[in-house]
Coordinates of C-alpha atoms in Angstrom, one line a residue:
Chain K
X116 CA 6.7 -1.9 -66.1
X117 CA 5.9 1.0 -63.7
X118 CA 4.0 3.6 -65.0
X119 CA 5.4 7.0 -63.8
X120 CA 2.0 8.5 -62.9
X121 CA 1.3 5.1 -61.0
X122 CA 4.5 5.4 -59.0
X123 CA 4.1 9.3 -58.0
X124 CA 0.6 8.6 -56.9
X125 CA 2.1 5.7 -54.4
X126 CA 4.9 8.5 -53.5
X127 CA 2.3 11.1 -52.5
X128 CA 0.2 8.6 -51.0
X129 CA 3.2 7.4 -48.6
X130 CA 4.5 10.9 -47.7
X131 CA 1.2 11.7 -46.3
X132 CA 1.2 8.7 -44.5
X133 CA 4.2 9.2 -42.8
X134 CA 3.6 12.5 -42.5
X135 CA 1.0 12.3 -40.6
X136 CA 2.1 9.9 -38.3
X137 CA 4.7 12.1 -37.3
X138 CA 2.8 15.2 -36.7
X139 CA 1.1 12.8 -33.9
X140 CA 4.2 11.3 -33.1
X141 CA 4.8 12.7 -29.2
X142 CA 1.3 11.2 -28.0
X143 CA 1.0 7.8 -30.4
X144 CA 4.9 6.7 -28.8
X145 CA 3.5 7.1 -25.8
X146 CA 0.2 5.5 -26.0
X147 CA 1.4 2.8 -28.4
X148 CA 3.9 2.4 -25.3
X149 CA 0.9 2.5 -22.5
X150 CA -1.1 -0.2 -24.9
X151 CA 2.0 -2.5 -25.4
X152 CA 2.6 -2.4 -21.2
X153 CA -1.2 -2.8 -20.4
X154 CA -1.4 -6.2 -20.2
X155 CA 1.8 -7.0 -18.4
X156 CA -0.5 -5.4 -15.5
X157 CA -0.7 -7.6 -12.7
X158 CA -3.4 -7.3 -10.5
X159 CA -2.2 -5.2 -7.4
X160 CA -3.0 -5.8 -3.7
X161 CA -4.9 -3.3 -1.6
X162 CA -2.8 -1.7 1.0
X163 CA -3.2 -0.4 4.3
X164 CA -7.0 -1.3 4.4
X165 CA -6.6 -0.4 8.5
X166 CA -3.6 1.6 9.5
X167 CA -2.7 -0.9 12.3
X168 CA -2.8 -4.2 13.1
X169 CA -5.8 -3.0 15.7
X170 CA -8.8 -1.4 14.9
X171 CA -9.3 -0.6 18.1
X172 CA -9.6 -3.8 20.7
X173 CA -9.6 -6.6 18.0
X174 CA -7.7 -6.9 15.5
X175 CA -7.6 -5.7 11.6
X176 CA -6.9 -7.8 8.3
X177 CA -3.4 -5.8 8.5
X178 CA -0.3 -7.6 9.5
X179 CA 3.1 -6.0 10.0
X180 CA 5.1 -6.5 6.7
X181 CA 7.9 -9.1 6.2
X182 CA 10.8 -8.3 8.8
X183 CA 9.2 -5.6 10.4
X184 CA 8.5 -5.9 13.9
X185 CA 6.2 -3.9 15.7
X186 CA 5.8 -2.6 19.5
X187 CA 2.8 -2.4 20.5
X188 CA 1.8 -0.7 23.8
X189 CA -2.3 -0.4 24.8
X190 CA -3.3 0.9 27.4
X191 CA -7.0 1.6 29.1
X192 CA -7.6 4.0 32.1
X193 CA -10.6 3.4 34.6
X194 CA -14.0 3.8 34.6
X195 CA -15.2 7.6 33.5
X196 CA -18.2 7.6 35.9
X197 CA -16.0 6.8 38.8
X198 CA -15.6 10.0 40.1
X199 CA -13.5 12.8 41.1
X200 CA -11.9 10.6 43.6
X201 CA -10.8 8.4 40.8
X202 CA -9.9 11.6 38.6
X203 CA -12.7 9.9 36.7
X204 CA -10.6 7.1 35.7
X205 CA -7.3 8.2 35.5
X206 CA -5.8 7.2 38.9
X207 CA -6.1 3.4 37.4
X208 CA -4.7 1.4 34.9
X209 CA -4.6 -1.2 32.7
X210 CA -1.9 -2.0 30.3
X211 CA -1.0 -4.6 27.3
X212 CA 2.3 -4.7 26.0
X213 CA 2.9 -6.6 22.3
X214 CA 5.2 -7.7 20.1
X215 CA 4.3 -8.3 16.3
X216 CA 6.7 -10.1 14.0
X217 CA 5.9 -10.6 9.7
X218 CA 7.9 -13.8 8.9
X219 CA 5.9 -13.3 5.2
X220 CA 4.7 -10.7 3.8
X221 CA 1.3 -12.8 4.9
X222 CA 1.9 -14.9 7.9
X223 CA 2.5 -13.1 11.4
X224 CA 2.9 -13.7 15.1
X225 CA 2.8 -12.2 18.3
X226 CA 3.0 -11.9 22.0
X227 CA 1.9 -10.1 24.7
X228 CA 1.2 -9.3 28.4
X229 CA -2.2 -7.7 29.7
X230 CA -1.8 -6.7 33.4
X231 CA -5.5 -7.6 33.5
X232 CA -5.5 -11.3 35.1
X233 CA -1.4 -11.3 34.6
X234 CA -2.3 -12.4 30.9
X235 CA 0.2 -14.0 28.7
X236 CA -1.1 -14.2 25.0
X237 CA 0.3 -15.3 21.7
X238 CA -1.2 -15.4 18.1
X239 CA -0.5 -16.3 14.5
X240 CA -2.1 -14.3 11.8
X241 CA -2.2 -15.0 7.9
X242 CA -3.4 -13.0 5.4
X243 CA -5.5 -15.9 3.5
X244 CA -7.1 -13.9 0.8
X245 CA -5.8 -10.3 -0.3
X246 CA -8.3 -7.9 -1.8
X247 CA -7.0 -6.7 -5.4
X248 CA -7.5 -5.0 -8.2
X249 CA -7.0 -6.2 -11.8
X250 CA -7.3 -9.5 -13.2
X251 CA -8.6 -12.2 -11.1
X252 CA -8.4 -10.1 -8.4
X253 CA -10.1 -10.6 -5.2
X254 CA -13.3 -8.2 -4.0
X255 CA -12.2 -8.4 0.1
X256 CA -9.3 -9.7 2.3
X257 CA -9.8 -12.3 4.3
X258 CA -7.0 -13.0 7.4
X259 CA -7.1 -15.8 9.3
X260 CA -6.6 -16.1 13.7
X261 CA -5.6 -18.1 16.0
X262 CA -4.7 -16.9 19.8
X263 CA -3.9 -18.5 23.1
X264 CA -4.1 -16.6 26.3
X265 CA -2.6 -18.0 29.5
X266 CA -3.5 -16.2 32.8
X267 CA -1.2 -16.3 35.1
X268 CA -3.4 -14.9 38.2
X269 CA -2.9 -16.6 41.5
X270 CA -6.5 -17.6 41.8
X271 CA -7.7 -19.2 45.4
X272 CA -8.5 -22.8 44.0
X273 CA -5.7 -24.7 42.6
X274 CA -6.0 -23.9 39.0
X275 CA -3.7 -26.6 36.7
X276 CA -2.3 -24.4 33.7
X277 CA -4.6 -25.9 31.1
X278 CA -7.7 -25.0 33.0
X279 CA -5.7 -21.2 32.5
X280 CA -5.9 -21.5 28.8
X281 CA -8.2 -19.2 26.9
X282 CA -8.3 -19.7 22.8
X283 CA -10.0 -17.5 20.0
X284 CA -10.7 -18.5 16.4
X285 CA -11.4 -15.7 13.8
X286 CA -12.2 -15.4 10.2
X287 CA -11.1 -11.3 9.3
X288 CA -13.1 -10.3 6.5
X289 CA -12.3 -6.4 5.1
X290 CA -13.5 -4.8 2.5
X291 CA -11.7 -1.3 1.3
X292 CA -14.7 0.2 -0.6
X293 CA -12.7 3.5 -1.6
X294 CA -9.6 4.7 -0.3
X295 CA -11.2 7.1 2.8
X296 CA -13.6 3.8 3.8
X297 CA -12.8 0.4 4.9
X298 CA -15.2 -1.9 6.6
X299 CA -14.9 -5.6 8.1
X300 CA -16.7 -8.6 9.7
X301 CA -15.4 -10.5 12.2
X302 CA -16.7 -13.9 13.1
X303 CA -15.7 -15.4 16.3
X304 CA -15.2 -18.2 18.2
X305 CA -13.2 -18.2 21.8
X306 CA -13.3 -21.4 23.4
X307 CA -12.4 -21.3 27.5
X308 CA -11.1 -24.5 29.0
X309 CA -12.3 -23.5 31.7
X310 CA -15.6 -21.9 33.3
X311 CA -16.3 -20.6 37.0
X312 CA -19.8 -21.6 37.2
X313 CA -21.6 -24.2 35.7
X314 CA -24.2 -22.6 33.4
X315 CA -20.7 -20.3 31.7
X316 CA -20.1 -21.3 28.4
X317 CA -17.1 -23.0 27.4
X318 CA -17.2 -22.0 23.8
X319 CA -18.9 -18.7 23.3
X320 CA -19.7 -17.4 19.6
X321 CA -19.6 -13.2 18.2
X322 CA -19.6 -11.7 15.1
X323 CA -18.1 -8.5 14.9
X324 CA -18.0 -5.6 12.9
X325 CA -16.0 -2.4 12.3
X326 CA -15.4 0.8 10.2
X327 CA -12.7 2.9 9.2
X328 CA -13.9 6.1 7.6
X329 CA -10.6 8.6 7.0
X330 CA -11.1 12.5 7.4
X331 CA -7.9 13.2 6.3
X332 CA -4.5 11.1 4.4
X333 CA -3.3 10.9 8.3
X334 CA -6.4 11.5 10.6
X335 CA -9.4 8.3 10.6
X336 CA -12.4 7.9 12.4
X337 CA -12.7 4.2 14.0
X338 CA -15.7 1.7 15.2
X339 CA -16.0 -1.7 16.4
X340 CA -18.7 -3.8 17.7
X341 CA -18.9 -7.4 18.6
X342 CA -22.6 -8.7 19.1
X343 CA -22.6 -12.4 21.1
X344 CA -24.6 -14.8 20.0
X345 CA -27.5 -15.4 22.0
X346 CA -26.2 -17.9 25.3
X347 CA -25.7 -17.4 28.7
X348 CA -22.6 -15.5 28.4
X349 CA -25.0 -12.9 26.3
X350 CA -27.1 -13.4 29.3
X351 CA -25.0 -12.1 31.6
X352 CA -22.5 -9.7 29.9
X353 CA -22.5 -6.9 27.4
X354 CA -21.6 -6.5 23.4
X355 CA -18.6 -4.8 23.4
X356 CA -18.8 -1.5 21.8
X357 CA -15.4 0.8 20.6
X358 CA -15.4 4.1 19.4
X359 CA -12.3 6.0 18.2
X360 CA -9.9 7.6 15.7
X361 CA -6.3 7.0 14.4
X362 CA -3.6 9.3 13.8
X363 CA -0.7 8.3 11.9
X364 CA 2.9 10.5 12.0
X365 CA 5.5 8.5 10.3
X366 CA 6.4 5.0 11.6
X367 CA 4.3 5.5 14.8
X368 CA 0.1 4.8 14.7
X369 CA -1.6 6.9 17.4
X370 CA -5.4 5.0 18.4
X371 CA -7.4 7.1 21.3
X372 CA -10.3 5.8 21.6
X373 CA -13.6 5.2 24.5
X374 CA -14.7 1.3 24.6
X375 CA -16.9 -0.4 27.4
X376 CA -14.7 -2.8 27.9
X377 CA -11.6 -2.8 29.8
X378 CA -9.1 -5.8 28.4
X379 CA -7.6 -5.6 25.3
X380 CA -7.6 -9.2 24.0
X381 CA -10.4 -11.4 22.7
X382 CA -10.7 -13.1 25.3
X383 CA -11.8 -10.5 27.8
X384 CA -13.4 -8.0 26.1
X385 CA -15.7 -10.4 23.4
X386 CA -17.2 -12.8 26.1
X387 CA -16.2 -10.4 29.4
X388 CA -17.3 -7.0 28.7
X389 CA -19.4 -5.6 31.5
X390 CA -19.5 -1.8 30.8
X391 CA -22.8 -0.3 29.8
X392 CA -22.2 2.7 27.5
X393 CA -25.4 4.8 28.2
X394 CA -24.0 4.5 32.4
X395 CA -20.7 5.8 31.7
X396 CA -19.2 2.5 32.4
X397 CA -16.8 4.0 30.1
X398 CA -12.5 3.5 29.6
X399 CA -10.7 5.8 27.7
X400 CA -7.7 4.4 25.9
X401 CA -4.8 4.8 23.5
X402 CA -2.8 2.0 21.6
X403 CA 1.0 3.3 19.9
X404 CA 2.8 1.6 17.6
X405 CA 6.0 1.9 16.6
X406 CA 7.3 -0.3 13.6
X407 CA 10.9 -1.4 13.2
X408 CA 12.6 -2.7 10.1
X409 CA 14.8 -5.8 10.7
X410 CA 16.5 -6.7 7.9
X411 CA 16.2 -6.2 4.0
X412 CA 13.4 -7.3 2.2
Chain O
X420 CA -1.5 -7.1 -61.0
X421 CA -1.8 -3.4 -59.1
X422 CA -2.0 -4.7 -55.9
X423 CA 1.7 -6.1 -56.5
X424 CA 3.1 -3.1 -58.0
X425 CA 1.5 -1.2 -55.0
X426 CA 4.0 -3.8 -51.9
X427 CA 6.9 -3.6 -54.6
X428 CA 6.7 0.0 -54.1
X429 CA 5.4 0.9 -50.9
X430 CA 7.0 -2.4 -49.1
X431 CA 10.8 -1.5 -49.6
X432 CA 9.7 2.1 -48.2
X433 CA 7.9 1.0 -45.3
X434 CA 10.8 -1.3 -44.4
X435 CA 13.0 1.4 -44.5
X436 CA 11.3 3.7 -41.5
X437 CA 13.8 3.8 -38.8
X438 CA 13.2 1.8 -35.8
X439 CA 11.0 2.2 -32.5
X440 CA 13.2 1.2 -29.8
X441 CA 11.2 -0.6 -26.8
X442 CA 11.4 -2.3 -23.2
X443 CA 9.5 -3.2 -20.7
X444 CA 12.2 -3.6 -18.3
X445 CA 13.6 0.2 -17.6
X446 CA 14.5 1.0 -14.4
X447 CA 13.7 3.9 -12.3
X448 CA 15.2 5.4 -8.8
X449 CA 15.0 7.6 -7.0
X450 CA 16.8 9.0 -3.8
X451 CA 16.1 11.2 -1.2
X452 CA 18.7 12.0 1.7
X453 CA 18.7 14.3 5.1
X454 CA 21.2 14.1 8.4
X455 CA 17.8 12.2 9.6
X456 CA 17.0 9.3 7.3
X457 CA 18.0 7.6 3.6
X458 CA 15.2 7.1 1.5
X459 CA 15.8 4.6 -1.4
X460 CA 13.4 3.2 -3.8
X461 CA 13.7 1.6 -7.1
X462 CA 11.3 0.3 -9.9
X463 CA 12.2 -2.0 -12.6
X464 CA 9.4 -2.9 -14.5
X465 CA 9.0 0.9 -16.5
X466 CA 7.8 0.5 -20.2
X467 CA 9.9 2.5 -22.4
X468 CA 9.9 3.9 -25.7
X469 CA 12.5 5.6 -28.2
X470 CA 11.5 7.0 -32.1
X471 CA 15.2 6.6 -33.6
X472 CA 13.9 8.7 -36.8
X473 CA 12.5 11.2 -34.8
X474 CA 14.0 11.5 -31.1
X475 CA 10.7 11.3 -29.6
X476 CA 11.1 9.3 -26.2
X477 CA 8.1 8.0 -23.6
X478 CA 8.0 6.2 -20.3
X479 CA 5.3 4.9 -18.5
X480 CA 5.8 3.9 -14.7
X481 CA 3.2 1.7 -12.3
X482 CA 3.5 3.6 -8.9
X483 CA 3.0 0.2 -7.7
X484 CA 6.1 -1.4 -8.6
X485 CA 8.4 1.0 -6.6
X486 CA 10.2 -0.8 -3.9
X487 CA 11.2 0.3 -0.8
X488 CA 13.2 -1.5 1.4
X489 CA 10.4 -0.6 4.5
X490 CA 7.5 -2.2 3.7
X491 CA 5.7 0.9 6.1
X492 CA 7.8 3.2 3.6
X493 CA 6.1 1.7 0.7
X494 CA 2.7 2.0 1.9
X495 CA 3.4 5.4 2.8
X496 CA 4.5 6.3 -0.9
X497 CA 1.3 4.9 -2.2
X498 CA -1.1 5.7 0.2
X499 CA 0.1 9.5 2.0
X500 CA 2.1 10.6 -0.8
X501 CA 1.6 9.6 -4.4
X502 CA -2.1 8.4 -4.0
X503 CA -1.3 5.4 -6.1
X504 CA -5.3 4.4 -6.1
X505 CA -6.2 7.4 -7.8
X506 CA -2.8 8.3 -9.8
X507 CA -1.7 4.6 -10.7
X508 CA 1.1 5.9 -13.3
X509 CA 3.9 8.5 -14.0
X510 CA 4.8 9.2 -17.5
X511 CA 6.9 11.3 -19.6
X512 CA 6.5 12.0 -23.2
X513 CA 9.2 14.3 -24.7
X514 CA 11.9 14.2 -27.7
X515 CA 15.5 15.1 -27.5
X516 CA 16.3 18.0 -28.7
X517 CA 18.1 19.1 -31.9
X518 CA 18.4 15.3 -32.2
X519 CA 19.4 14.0 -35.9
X520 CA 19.4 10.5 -36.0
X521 CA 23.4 11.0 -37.4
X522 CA 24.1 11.0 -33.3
X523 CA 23.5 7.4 -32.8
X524 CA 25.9 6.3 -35.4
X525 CA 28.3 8.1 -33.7
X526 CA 30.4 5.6 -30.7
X527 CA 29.9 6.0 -27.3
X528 CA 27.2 7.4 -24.9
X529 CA 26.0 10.7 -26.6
X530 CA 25.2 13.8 -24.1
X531 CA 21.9 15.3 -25.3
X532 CA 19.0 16.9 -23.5
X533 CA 15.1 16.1 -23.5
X534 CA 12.3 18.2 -23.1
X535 CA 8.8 16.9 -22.5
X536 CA 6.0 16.6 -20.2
X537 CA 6.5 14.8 -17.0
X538 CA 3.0 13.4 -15.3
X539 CA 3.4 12.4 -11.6
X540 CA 0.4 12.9 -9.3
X541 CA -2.0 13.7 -11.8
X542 CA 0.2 17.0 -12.2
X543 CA 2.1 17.3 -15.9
X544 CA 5.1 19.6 -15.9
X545 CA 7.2 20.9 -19.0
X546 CA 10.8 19.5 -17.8
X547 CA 14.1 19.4 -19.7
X548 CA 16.5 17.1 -18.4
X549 CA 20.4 16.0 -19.1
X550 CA 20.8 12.2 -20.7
X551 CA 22.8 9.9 -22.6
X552 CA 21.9 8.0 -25.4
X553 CA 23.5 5.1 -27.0
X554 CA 23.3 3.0 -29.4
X555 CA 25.0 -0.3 -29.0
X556 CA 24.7 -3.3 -31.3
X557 CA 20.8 -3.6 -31.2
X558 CA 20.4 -2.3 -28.0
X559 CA 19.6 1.1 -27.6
X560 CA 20.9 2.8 -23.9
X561 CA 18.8 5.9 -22.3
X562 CA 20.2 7.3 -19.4
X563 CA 19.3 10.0 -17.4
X564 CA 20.0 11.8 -13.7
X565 CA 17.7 14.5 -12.5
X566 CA 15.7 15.9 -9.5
X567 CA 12.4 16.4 -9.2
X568 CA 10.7 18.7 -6.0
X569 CA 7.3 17.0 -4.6
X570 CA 6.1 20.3 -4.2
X571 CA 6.2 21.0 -8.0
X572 CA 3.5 18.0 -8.5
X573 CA 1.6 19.0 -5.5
X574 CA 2.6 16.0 -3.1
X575 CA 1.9 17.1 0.4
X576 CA 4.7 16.6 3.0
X577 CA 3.1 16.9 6.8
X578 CA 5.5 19.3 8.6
X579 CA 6.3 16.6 11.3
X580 CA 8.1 14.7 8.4
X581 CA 10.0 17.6 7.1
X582 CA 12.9 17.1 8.3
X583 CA 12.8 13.1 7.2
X584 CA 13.0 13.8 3.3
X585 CA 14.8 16.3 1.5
X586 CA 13.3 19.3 -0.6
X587 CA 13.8 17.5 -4.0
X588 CA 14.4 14.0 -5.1
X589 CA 17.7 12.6 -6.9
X590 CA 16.1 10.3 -9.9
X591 CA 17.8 8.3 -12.2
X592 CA 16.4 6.8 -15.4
X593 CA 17.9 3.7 -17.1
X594 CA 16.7 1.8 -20.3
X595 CA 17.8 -1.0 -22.6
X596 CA 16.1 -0.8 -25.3
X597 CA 15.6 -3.6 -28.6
X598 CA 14.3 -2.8 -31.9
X599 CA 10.4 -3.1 -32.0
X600 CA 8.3 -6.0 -33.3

């Protein structure tokens, strides 16, 4: 038997339940909502920890994205301090043309052609480790690559095409530390089948390092320095030492930059740099690219 | 002996409050068109949210999960334009207006309009927009076209771009909703 003062206090008790629910009704539906979908959270990948695939001469943790294929086109005038006769430079020079393919979302590859020692290079790039946020996500991005650079020079000697062969092995690590500033360490190893002179190494080690600091969403400031190892090679060449800044306008990546060295693969300007920066042994230099979409994804 | 009386009474009431509709699983596009470029993207992992006894309605969007069909495009939405680090979601918390819950036993998709707050780059908005709501066996359909202008939530578009995307976006909002657990 229900006592009718029993029941009328459950009654009142229930309408102010309800009641007040409702009065919060607009912000609890939407954060019951954002607490029912919080867990279904993956943990997202950092993007666009470098704009390009370059930070300036070497080469970032970025790869182009599945089906896109990117045209690459460096390009490094002669020395500053070579005088007015020169036009300081910009009577001469050098070019690198590439092509850069994502067959993944993570693995790339490429070609290209330096004019420098009529160069033919290739590489294969795969994005090992992809810095995250989230659960189980990863602090840093780690890319792994592998290049081959054939030159194609007709030099006096009769040189067979393996002693042309030029590789370079390196680990990419990249950290994005906030959305303006990314940073990464590059250790190196290029191994060269074959050496002029007796006391060259054939395997010379670097680590490199380089900076990204943006100024604005579409302006950046760039850096890149490879220190070699102590050798020979170290001996008798210079660290190379890039400075620069990236401008990005849609689908095209604008670098301009002033390095010491004057090639634009590992292979010359890690263990074949020569320029001293406080001489003016200077080139001033651009890269463009321009992506293209192949395909759906 | 109280504590019985007390389910007997409050149970069959509490069973009785109408039903929160829910998905995870909404799906939202949005379109952009000049003479220059198409700009499609779609996202299909939006958590949504309907009150039948009230009309309130809420979605919640990962900028993340939009999908463009250029992966340059993509990063360009999240890094240039919507700032996904530092704005991660868009949501929208509103209720349909002179709503009754009468309309959804009525067949067929029923015209109404919602008002609420629309957050999108950290920038909430008072909109009212045109839908259709259904409600179909245990399912209950949202559906909603509208534009939105990315100058109205302060997303910058560099001049040399302009041309590329048109003043305001064509979006379109659809959910299949089940009862709640």
């Amino acid at each position: 038997m229900i006592r009718p003062f029993l029941f009328f206090r459950y009654l009142v008790l229930l309408l102010l339940l309800t009641g007040a629910t409702r009065a919060y009704c607009q912000n609890d539906l939407l954060s019951s909502l954002e607490r029912q979908t919080a867990d279904s959270l993956r943990p997202t990948y950092t993007t666009a920890t470098f704009k390009g695939t370059r930070v300036i001469n070497g080469q970032s943790v970025e790869t182009p994205g599945a089906h896109t294929l990117l045209f690459l086109i460096s390009h490094r005038f002669g020395q500053l301090n070579s005088g007015a006769y020169n036009f300081f430079g910009l009577d001469q020079a050098t070019i690198r043309l590439g092509l850069e393919y994502g067959l993944t979302d993570r693995l790339a590859v490429g070609v290209g052609r330096s004019s420098l020692e009529k160069t033919f290079d290739g590489f294969l790039k795969y994005k090992l480790l992809r810095q995250g946020s989230g659960p189980r996500a990863m602090p840093l991005s780690a890319t792994l690559l592998a290049t081959s650079a054939l030159s194609t020079l007709k030099f006096g000697d009769e040189r067979t095409g393996v002693r042309r062969l030029t590789y370079t092995y390196q680990v990419l690590l990249a950290r994005k530390i906030s959305p303006a500033l990314s940073v990464q360490l590059m250790p190196t190893l290029i191994h060269r089948n074959f050496v002029a002179t007796s006391n060259a190494q054939n395997d010379v080690y670097a680590v490199g390092v380089a900076a990204r600091q943006k100024l604005t969403k579409r302006f950046a400031l760039t850096g890149e320095y490879y220190y070699l190892l102590p050798g020979t090679t170290a001996d008798q060449f210079r660290n190379s030492l890039a400075l620069g800044f990236d401008i990005e306008t849609g689908g095209h990546v604008f670098q301009l930059h002033v390095t010491n060295s004057q090639g634009m693969i590992e292979k010359f300007f890690v263990p074949q740099t020569t320029g001293r920066w406080w001489q003016g042994d200077l080139y001033f230099g651009f890269n463009v690219s321009r992506a293209f979409t192949l395909g759906g994804r | 002996m109280n504590v019985l009386l007390m389910l007997l009474v409050v149970l069959p009431a509490w069973l009785a409050v109408p039903l929160k509709y829910t998905t995870r699983t909404a799906s939202i596009s949005f379109f952009s068109s000049t003479p220059l470029e198409d700009i499609d993207a779609h996202n299909r992992q939006v958590g949504a949210a309907f009150d039948a006894a009230t009309g309130q309605v809420a979605f919640t969007a990962a900028m993340r999960d939009f999908q463009f069909k250029r992966s340059l495009m993509q990063e360009h939405f999240n890094e240039n334009y919507m700032e996904s680090e530092r704005y991660p979601k868009a949501t929208f918390a509103g209720r349909v207006l002179s709503y009754t819950p009468e309309l959804l036993q009525q067949a067929g998709p029923q015209t109404v309009q919602v008002e609420g707050d629309l957050t999108l780059h950290g920038v909430t908005r008072r909109v009212r927009v045109p839908g259709t709501l259904e409600l179909r066996g245990t399912q209950l359909l949202m559906q909603s076209k509208f534009t939105v202008a990315p100058a109205d939530f302060k997303i910058e578009i560099p001049a040399l771009v302009r041309a590329h995307l048109a003043k305001t976006m064509e979006v379109t909002v659809e959910a299949a909703c089940g009862p709640a657990t």
